[in-house]
PDB file of C-alpha atoms in Angstrom:
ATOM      1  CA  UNK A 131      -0.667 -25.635 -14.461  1.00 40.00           C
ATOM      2  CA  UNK A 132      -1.040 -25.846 -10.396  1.00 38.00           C
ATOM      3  CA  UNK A 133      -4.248 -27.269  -9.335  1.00 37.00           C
ATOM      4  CA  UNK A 134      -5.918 -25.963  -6.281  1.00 36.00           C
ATOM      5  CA  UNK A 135      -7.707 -28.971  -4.304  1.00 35.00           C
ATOM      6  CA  UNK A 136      -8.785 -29.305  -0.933  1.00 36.00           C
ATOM      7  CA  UNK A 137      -8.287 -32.493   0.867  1.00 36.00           C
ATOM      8  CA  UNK A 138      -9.433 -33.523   4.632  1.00 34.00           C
ATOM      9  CA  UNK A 139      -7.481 -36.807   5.440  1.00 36.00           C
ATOM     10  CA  UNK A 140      -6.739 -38.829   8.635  1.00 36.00           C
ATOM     11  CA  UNK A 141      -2.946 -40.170   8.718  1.00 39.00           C
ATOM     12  CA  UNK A 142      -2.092 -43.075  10.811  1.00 38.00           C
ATOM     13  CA  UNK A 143       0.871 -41.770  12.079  1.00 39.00           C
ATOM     14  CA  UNK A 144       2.428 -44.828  13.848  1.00 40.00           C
ATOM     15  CA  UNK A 145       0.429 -44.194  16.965  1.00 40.00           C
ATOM     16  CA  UNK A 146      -2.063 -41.246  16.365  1.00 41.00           C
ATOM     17  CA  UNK A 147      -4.458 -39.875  13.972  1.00 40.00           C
ATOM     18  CA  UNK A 148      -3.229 -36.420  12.481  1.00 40.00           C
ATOM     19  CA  UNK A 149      -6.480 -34.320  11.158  1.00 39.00           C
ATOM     20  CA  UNK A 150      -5.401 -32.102   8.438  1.00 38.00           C
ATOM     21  CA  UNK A 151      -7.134 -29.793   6.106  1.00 34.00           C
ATOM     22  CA  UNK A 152      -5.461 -27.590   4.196  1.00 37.00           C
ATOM     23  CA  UNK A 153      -5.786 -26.186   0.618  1.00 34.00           C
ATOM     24  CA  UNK A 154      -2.336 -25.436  -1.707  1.00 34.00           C
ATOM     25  CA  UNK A 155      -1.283 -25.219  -5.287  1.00 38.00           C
ATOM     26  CA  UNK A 156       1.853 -27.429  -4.783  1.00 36.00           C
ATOM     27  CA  UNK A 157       2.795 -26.602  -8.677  1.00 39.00           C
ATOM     28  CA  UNK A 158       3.486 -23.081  -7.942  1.00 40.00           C
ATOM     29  CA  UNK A 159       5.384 -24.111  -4.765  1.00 39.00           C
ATOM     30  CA  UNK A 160       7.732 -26.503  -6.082  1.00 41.00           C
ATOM     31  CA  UNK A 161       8.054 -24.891  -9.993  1.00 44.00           C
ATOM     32  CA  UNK A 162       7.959 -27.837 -12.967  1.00 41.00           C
ATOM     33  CA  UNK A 163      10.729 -30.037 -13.180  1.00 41.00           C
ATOM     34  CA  UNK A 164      13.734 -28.883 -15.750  1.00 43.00           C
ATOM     35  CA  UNK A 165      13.924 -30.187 -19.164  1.00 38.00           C
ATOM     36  CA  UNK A 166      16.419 -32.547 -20.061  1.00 39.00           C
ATOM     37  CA  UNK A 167      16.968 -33.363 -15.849  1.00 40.00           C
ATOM     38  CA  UNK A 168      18.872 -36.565 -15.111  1.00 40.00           C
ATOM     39  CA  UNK A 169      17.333 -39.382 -13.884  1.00 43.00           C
ATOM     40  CA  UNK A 170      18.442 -40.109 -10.229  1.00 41.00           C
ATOM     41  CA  UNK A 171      15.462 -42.937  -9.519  1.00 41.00           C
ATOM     42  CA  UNK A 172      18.401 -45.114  -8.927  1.00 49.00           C
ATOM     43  CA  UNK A 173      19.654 -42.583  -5.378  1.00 83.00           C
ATOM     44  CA  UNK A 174      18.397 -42.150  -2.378  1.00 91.00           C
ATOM     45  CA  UNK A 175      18.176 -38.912  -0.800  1.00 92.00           C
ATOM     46  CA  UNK A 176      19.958 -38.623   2.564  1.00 94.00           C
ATOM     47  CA  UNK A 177      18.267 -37.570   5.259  1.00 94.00           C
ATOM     48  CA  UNK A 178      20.808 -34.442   5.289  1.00 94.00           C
ATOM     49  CA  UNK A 179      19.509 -33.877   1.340  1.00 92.00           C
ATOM     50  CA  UNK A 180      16.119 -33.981   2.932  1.00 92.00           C
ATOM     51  CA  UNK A 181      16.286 -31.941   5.497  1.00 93.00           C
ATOM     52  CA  UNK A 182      18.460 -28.695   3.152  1.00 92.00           C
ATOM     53  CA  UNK A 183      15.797 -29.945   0.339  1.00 86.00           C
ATOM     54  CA  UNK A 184      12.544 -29.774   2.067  1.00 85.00           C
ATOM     55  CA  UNK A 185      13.337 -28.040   5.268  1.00 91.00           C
ATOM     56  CA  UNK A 186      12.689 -24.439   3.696  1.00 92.00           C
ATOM     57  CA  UNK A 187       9.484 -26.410   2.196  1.00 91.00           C
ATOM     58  CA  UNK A 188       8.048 -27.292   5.010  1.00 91.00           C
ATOM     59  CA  UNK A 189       8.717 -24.386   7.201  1.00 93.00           C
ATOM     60  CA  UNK A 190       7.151 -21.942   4.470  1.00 91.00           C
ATOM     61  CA  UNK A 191       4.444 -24.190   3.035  1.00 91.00           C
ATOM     62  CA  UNK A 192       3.831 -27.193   5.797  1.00 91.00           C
ATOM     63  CA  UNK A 193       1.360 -26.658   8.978  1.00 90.00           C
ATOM     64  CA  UNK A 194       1.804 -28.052  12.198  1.00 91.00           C
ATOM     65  CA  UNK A 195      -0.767 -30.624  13.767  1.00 88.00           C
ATOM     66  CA  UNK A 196      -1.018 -32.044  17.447  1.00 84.00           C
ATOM     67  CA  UNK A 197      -0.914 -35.635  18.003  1.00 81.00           C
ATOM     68  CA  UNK A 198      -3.874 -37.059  19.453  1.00 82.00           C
ATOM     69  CA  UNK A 199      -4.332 -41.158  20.529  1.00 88.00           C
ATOM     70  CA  UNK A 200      -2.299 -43.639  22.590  1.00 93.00           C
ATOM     71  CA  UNK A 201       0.758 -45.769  21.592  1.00 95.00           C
ATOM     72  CA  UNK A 202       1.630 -48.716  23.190  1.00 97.00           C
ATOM     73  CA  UNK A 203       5.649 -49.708  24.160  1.00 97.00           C
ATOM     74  CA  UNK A 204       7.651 -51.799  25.845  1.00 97.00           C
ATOM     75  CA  UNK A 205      11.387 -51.537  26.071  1.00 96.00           C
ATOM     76  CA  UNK A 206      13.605 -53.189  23.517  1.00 95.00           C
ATOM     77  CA  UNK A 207      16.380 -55.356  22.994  1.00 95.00           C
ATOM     78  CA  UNK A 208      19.589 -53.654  21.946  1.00 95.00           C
ATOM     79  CA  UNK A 209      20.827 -55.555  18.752  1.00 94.00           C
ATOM     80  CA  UNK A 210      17.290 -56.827  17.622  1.00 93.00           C
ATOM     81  CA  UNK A 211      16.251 -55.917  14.232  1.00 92.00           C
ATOM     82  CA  UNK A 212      13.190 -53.970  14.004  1.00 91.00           C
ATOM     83  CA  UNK A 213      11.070 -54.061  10.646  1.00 89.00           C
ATOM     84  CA  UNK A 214       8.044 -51.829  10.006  1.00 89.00           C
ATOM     85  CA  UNK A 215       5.259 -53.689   7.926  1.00 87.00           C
ATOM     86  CA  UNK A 216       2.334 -52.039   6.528  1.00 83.00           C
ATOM     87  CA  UNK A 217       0.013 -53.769   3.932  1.00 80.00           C
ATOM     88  CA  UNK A 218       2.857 -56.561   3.381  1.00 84.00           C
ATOM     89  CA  UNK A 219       5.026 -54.120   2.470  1.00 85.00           C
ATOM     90  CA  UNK A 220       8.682 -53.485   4.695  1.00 87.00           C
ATOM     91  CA  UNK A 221       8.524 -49.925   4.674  1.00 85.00           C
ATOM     92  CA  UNK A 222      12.080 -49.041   6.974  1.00 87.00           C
ATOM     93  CA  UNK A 223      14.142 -51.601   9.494  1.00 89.00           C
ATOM     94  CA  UNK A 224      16.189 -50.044  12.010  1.00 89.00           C
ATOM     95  CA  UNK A 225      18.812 -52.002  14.848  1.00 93.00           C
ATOM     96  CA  UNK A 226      17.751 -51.487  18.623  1.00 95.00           C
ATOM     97  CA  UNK A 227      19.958 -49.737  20.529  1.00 94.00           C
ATOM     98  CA  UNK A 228      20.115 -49.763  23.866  1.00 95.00           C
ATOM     99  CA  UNK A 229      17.209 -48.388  25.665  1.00 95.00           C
ATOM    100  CA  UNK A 230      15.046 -47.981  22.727  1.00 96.00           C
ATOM    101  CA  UNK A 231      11.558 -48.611  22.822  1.00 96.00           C
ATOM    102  CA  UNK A 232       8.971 -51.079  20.822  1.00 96.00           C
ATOM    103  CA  UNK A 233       6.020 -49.176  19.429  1.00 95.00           C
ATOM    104  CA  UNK A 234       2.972 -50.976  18.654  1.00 95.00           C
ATOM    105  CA  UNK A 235       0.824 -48.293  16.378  1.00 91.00           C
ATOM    106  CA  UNK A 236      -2.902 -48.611  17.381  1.00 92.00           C
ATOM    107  CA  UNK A 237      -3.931 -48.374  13.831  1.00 87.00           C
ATOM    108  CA  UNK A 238      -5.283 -50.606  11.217  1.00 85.00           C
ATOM    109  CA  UNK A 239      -2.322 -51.950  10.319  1.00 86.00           C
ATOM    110  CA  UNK A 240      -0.815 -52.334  13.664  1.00 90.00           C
ATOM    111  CA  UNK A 241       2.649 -51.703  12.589  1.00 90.00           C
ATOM    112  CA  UNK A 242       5.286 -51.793  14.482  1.00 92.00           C
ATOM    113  CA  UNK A 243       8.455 -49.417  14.959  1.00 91.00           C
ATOM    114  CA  UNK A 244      11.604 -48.374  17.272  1.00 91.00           C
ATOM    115  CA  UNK A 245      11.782 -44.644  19.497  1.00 92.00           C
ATOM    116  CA  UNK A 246      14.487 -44.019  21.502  1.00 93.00           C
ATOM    117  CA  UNK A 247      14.005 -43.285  24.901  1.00 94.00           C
ATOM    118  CA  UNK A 248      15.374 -39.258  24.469  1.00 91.00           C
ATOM    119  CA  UNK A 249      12.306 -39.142  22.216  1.00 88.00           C
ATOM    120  CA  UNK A 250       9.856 -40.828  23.820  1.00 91.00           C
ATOM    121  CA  UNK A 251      10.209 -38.541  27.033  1.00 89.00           C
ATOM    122  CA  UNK A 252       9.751 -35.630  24.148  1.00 84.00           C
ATOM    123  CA  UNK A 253       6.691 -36.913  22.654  1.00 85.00           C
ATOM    124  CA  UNK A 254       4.920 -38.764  25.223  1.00 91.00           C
ATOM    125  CA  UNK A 255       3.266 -38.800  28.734  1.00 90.00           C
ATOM    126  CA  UNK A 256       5.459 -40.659  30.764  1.00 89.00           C
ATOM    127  CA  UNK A 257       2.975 -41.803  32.829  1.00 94.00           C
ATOM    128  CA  UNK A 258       0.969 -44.994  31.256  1.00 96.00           C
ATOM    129  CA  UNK A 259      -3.117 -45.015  30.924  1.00 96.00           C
ATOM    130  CA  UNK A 260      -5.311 -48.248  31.095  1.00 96.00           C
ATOM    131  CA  UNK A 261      -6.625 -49.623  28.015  1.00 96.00           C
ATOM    132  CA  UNK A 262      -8.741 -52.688  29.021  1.00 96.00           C
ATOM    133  CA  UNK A 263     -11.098 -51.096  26.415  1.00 95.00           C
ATOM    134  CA  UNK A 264      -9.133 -52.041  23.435  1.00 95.00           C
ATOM    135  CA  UNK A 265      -9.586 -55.099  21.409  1.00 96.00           C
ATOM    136  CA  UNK A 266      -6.047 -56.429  21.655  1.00 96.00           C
ATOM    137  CA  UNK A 267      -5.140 -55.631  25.417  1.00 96.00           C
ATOM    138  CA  UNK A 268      -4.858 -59.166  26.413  1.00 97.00           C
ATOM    139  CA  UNK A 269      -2.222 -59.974  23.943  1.00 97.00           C
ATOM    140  CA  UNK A 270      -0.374 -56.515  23.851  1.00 97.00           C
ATOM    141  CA  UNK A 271      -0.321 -57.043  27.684  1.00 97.00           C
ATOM    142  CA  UNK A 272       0.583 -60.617  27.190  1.00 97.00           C
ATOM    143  CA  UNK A 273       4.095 -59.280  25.346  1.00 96.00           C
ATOM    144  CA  UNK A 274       4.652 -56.434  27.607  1.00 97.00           C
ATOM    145  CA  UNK A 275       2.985 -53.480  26.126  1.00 97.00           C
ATOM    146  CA  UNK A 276       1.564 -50.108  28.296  1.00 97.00           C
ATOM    147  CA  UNK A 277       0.034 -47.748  26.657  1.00 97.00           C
ATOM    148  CA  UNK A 278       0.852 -43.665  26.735  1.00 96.00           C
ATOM    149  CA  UNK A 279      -0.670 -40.584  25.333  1.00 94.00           C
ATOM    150  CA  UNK A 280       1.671 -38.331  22.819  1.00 90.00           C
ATOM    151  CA  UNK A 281       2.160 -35.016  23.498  1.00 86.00           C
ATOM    152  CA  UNK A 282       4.274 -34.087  20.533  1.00 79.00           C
ATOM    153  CA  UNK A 283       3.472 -32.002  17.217  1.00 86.00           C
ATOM    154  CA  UNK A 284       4.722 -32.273  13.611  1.00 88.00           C
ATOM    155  CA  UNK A 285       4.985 -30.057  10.819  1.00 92.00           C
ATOM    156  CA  UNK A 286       4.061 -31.717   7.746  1.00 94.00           C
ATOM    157  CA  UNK A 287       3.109 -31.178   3.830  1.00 93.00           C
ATOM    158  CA  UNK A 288       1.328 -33.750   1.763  1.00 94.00           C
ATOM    159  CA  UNK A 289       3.601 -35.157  -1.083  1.00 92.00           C
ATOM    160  CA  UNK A 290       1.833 -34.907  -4.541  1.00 92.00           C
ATOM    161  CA  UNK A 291       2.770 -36.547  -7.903  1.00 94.00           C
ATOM    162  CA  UNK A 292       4.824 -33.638  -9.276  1.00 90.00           C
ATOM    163  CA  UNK A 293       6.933 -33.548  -5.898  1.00 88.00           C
ATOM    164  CA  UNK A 294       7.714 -37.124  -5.892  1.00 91.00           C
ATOM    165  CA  UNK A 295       8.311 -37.190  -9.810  1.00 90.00           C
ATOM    166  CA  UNK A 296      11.146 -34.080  -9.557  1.00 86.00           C
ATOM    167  CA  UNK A 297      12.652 -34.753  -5.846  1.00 86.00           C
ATOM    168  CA  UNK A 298      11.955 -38.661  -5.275  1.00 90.00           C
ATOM    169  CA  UNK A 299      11.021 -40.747  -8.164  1.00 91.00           C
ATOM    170  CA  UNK A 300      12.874 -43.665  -6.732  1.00 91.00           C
ATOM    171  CA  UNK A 301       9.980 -43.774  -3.919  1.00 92.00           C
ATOM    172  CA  UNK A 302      12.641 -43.580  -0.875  1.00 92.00           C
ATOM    173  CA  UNK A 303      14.769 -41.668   0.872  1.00 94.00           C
ATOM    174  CA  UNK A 304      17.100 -42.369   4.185  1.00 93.00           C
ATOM    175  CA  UNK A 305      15.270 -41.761   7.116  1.00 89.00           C
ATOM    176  CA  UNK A 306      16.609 -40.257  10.423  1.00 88.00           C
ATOM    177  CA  UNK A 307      17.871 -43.592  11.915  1.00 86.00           C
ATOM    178  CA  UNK A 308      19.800 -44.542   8.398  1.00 85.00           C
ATOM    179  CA  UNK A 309      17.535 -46.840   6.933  1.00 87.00           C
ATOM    180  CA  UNK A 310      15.668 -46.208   3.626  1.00 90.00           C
ATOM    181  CA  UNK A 311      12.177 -45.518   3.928  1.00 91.00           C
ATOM    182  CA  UNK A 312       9.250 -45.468   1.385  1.00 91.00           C
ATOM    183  CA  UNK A 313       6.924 -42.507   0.344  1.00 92.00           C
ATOM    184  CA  UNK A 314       4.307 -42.487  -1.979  1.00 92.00           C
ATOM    185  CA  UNK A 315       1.683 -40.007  -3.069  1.00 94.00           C
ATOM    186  CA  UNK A 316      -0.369 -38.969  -0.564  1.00 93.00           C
ATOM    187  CA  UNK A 317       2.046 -39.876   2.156  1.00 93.00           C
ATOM    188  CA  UNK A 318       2.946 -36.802   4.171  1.00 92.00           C
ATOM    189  CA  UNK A 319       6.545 -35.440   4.371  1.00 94.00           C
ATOM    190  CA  UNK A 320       6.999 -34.581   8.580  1.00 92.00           C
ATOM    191  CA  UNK A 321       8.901 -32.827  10.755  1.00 92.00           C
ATOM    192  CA  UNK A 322       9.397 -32.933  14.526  1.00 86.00           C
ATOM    193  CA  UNK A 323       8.005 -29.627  16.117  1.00 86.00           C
ATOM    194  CA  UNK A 324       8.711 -28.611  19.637  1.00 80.00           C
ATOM    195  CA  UNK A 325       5.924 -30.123  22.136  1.00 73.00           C
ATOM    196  CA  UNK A 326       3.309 -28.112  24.214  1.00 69.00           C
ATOM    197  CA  UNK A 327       4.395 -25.016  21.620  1.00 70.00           C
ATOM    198  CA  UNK A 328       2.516 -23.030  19.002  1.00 73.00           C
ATOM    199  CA  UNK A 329       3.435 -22.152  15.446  1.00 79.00           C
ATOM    200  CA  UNK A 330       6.085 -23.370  13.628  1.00 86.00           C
ATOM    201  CA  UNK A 331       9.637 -24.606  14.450  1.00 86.00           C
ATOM    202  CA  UNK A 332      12.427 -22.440  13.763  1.00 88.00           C
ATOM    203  CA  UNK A 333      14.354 -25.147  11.725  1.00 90.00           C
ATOM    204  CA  UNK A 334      13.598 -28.499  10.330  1.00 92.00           C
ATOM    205  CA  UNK A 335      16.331 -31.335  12.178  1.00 90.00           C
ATOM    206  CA  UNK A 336      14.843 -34.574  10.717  1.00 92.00           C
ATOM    207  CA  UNK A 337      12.249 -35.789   8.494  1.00 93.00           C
ATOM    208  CA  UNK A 338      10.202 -38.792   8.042  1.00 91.00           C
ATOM    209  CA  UNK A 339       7.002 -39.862   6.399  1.00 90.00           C
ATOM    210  CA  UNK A 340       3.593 -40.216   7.392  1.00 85.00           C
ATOM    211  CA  UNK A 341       1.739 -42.625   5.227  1.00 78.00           C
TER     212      UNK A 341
END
């Protein structure tokens, strides 16, 4: 039966801290699993499976939150390999193209990621902000780094046991720059919603996850 819960939880989203409370009975939005349904833990979704597969999702049941924070970039190398490590763990790699950025997350982990330049005009200030305050500024300065404020939203639905177990129980899916990336429970399922806006967007073009 669906269980109503409650849950107030801070997501280090790469660069930003996404507040979210919200309460849902995800049972009754996703339906149980059918009997006698083939295991496909060995597949990973596409990211056009994910987007007809949880776009509807996440446009009726998902809220949008603003980003709030400071990322810090520097412009890449097209070619290099780029591999995003949290807790030991490689959770997507992507290839540099040309003009993509570097993000440095200023989170716990301190991951590190790719944007391209088309969306970092979209999501962030363009204009960089001092951060002699932060621990790390001599050596993020040291390789480069300048730090910007976001300006983007996201729409975005917290992934439970039961919607991992029927739509990803091989814990991955193909993210939006054709790498596999990993989602556990508790990880949030996100969409890119229009900047400076309100509501939600009128379609879902790309998803990724939030851990």
């Amino acid at each position: 039966q669906g269980c109503n819960w409650r849950w107030l939880h801070f997501l280090c989203s790469r660069s930003s801290v996404w507040v979210l409370i919200k309460s849902i009975q995800m049972d009754q939005l996703l339906g149980s699993a059918p009997h006698g349904a083939q295991d496909e833990s060995a597949s990973i979704p596409t990211q056009q499976t994910m987007t007809e597969q949880f776009g509807p999702i996440l446009l009726k049941q998902g809220a949008t939150y603003r980003k709030i924070g400071r990322a810090f970039f520097k412009k890449g190398v097209a070619g290099e390999i780029m591999e995003t490590i949290i807790d030991g763990k490689v959770e997507t790699t992507r290839m540099l193209k040309e003009g993509d950025w570097i993000v440095r997350a200023d989170t716990s982990a301190a991951e590190r990621y790719s944007m391209s330049d088309a969306n970092f005009k979209k999501r962030y200030q363009t204009q960089p902000v001092p951060f002699d305050d932060h621990p790390d500024a001599a050596e993020l300065k040291a390789e480069g780094f300048q730090a910007f404020e976001p300006c983007g939203r996201c729409l975005a639905l917290v992934a439970d046991a039961s919607l991992l177990a029927k739509y990803l129980p091989g814990g991955q899916f193909t993210a939006p720059w054709n790498s596999p990336m990993l989602v556990e429970e508790g990880d949030a399922l996100v969409a890119t919603a229009p900047p400076g806006g309100q509501g939600k967007p009128t379609e879902v073009t790309d998803i990724y996850r939030i851990e």
